[in-house]
């Protein structure tokens, strides 16, 4: 995929502990809502599938994320490790957001990740479904940014 010399530890092959660390690092980066920062975790030629979009490379990923977070206001995400092998990680996730009309949603999904030898994500395949929710049904109430360590994860929230 990439002959890139950048390193993004932890590196494959993953253990349970390093896979969990990689998932939390991804969650933290996405909760920053900084497209440039997030795009740097992917190989320069990274391949994505996100719903009906297929971004290729960091430039397209950054543009995709810029559009996403302009549309998904008050975005808050939780990821959880589902499975892992040497250089692959599967996660499940949920995030809450509202649109510019004030309608709230909880989006649920699964991602399959494949990493290069430098710990950069070379391939990301995401399947996502959106559920309209009432504001009173929200479960993610921390201030924008990193989810606090004491905030429950998906399993603890029953999601």
CSV table of C-alpha atoms in Angstrom, one decimal:
chain,number,residue,atom,x,y,z
A,1,UNK,CA,0.0,0.0,0.0
A,2,UNK,CA,2.5,2.6,1.1
A,3,UNK,CA,6.3,2.9,1.2
A,4,UNK,CA,5.9,5.6,3.7
A,5,UNK,CA,8.4,5.9,6.6
A,6,UNK,CA,6.1,7.7,9.1
A,7,UNK,CA,5.4,5.7,12.2
A,8,UNK,CA,2.2,5.7,14.2
A,9,UNK,CA,2.6,3.4,17.2
A,10,UNK,CA,1.4,1.0,18.4
A,11,UNK,CA,2.6,-1.0,15.4
A,12,UNK,CA,1.4,-4.4,14.2
A,13,UNK,CA,1.3,-7.2,15.0
A,14,UNK,CA,-1.3,-6.1,17.6
A,15,UNK,CA,-1.9,-7.6,21.0
A,16,UNK,CA,-5.2,-7.1,22.8
A,17,UNK,CA,-3.7,-4.2,24.8
A,18,UNK,CA,-2.2,-2.5,21.7
A,19,UNK,CA,-5.4,-3.0,19.7
A,20,UNK,CA,-7.4,-1.3,22.5
A,21,UNK,CA,-4.9,1.5,22.6
A,22,UNK,CA,-5.1,2.0,18.8
A,23,UNK,CA,-8.9,2.1,19.0
A,24,UNK,CA,-8.9,4.7,21.8
A,25,UNK,CA,-6.3,6.8,19.8
A,26,UNK,CA,-8.6,6.7,16.8
A,27,UNK,CA,-11.7,7.7,18.9
A,28,UNK,CA,-9.7,10.6,20.5
A,29,UNK,CA,-8.6,11.9,17.1
A,30,UNK,CA,-12.1,11.7,15.6
A,31,UNK,CA,-13.5,13.5,18.6
A,32,UNK,CA,-11.1,16.3,18.0
A,33,UNK,CA,-13.0,16.9,14.7
A,34,UNK,CA,-9.7,18.1,13.2
A,35,UNK,CA,-9.7,16.7,9.6
A,36,UNK,CA,-6.0,17.3,9.0
A,37,UNK,CA,-5.0,15.6,12.3
A,38,UNK,CA,-7.2,12.6,11.6
A,39,UNK,CA,-6.0,12.2,8.0
A,40,UNK,CA,-2.4,11.9,9.2
A,41,UNK,CA,-3.2,8.5,10.8
A,42,UNK,CA,-3.8,7.1,7.3
A,43,UNK,CA,-1.4,6.1,4.6
A,44,UNK,CA,-1.0,8.7,1.8
A,45,UNK,CA,-2.8,6.2,-0.5
A,46,UNK,CA,-5.3,4.9,2.0
A,47,UNK,CA,-8.5,3.3,0.7
A,48,UNK,CA,-11.9,3.9,2.4
A,49,UNK,CA,-15.5,2.9,2.1
A,50,UNK,CA,-17.7,5.1,4.2
A,51,UNK,CA,-21.4,4.6,3.4
A,52,UNK,CA,-21.6,5.4,-0.4
A,53,UNK,CA,-18.3,7.4,-0.5
A,54,UNK,CA,-15.0,6.0,-1.4
A,55,UNK,CA,-12.2,8.5,-0.5
A,56,UNK,CA,-8.7,7.7,-1.6
A,57,UNK,CA,-5.7,9.2,0.0
A,58,UNK,CA,-5.2,11.9,2.7
A,59,UNK,CA,-6.4,14.8,0.6
A,60,UNK,CA,-9.8,13.1,-0.2
A,61,UNK,CA,-10.0,11.9,3.4
A,62,UNK,CA,-9.5,15.4,4.8
A,63,UNK,CA,-12.1,16.8,2.4
A,64,UNK,CA,-14.6,14.1,3.4
A,65,UNK,CA,-14.1,14.8,7.1
A,66,UNK,CA,-14.4,18.5,6.6
A,67,UNK,CA,-17.8,18.0,4.9
A,68,UNK,CA,-18.8,15.4,7.5
A,69,UNK,CA,-18.2,17.6,10.6
A,70,UNK,CA,-19.7,20.7,9.0
A,71,UNK,CA,-23.0,18.6,8.7
A,72,UNK,CA,-22.8,16.6,11.9
A,73,UNK,CA,-22.9,19.2,14.6
A,74,UNK,CA,-22.0,18.4,18.3
A,75,UNK,CA,-20.4,15.2,17.2
A,76,UNK,CA,-19.4,12.8,20.0
A,77,UNK,CA,-18.1,9.3,19.3
A,78,UNK,CA,-17.4,6.1,21.2
A,79,UNK,CA,-15.4,3.2,19.6
A,80,UNK,CA,-15.0,-0.3,21.1
A,81,UNK,CA,-12.7,-3.1,20.0
A,82,UNK,CA,-14.5,-6.0,18.5
A,83,UNK,CA,-11.7,-8.3,17.2
A,84,UNK,CA,-8.1,-8.1,16.0
A,85,UNK,CA,-5.4,-10.1,14.2
A,86,UNK,CA,-1.8,-9.3,13.3
A,87,UNK,CA,-2.4,-6.0,11.3
A,88,UNK,CA,-6.2,-5.8,11.3
A,89,UNK,CA,-8.7,-4.4,13.9
A,90,UNK,CA,-12.5,-4.6,13.8
A,91,UNK,CA,-14.4,-2.0,15.9
A,92,UNK,CA,-18.0,-1.2,16.6
A,93,UNK,CA,-18.9,2.4,17.3
A,94,UNK,CA,-21.8,4.8,18.0
A,95,UNK,CA,-21.8,8.6,17.7
A,96,UNK,CA,-24.4,11.2,18.4
A,97,UNK,CA,-24.8,14.4,16.5
A,98,UNK,CA,-27.5,16.9,15.4
A,99,UNK,CA,-28.2,18.6,12.1
A,100,UNK,CA,-28.5,22.3,11.5
A,101,UNK,CA,-32.3,22.0,12.0
A,102,UNK,CA,-31.8,20.7,15.5
A,103,UNK,CA,-32.7,17.0,14.8
A,104,UNK,CA,-30.6,14.5,16.8
A,105,UNK,CA,-29.3,11.2,15.6
A,106,UNK,CA,-27.3,8.3,17.0
A,107,UNK,CA,-25.3,6.6,14.2
A,108,UNK,CA,-24.2,3.0,14.8
A,109,UNK,CA,-21.6,1.2,12.8
A,110,UNK,CA,-18.8,-1.3,12.3
A,111,UNK,CA,-15.3,-0.6,10.8
A,112,UNK,CA,-12.7,-2.9,9.6
A,113,UNK,CA,-9.2,-1.5,9.6
A,114,UNK,CA,-5.9,-2.7,8.0
A,115,UNK,CA,-2.6,-1.2,9.0
A,116,UNK,CA,0.7,-1.0,7.2
A,117,UNK,CA,4.0,-2.0,9.0
A,118,UNK,CA,4.3,1.6,10.3
A,119,UNK,CA,1.0,1.6,12.1
A,120,UNK,CA,-0.8,3.8,9.5
A,121,UNK,CA,-4.2,2.7,8.4
A,122,UNK,CA,-4.1,1.6,4.8
A,123,UNK,CA,-7.7,0.5,4.5
A,124,UNK,CA,-10.9,1.4,6.3
A,125,UNK,CA,-14.3,-0.1,5.5
A,126,UNK,CA,-17.2,1.4,7.5
A,127,UNK,CA,-20.9,0.4,7.5
A,128,UNK,CA,-23.1,2.9,9.3
A,129,UNK,CA,-26.8,3.4,10.1
A,130,UNK,CA,-28.5,6.5,11.5
A,131,UNK,CA,-31.2,6.4,14.1
A,132,UNK,CA,-33.2,9.6,14.7
A,133,UNK,CA,-33.4,10.2,18.5
A,134,UNK,CA,-35.0,12.8,20.8
A,135,UNK,CA,-32.6,15.1,22.5
A,136,UNK,CA,-33.8,13.5,25.8
A,137,UNK,CA,-32.5,10.1,24.5
A,138,UNK,CA,-28.9,11.3,24.2
A,139,UNK,CA,-26.3,9.3,26.2
A,140,UNK,CA,-23.1,11.1,25.2
A,141,UNK,CA,-23.0,14.3,27.3
A,142,UNK,CA,-19.3,15.2,27.7
A,143,UNK,CA,-17.9,18.5,26.5
A,144,UNK,CA,-16.8,18.5,22.9
A,145,UNK,CA,-13.5,16.7,22.4
A,146,UNK,CA,-12.0,13.6,24.1
A,147,UNK,CA,-14.4,11.4,25.9
A,148,UNK,CA,-13.4,11.4,29.6
A,149,UNK,CA,-11.9,8.2,30.9
A,150,UNK,CA,-14.7,7.9,33.5
A,151,UNK,CA,-17.5,8.1,30.8
A,152,UNK,CA,-19.0,4.7,30.1
A,153,UNK,CA,-18.2,2.9,26.9
A,154,UNK,CA,-20.7,1.3,24.5
A,155,UNK,CA,-21.1,-2.0,26.4
A,156,UNK,CA,-21.6,-0.1,29.7
A,157,UNK,CA,-24.3,2.0,28.1
A,158,UNK,CA,-26.0,-1.0,26.6
A,159,UNK,CA,-25.5,0.1,23.0
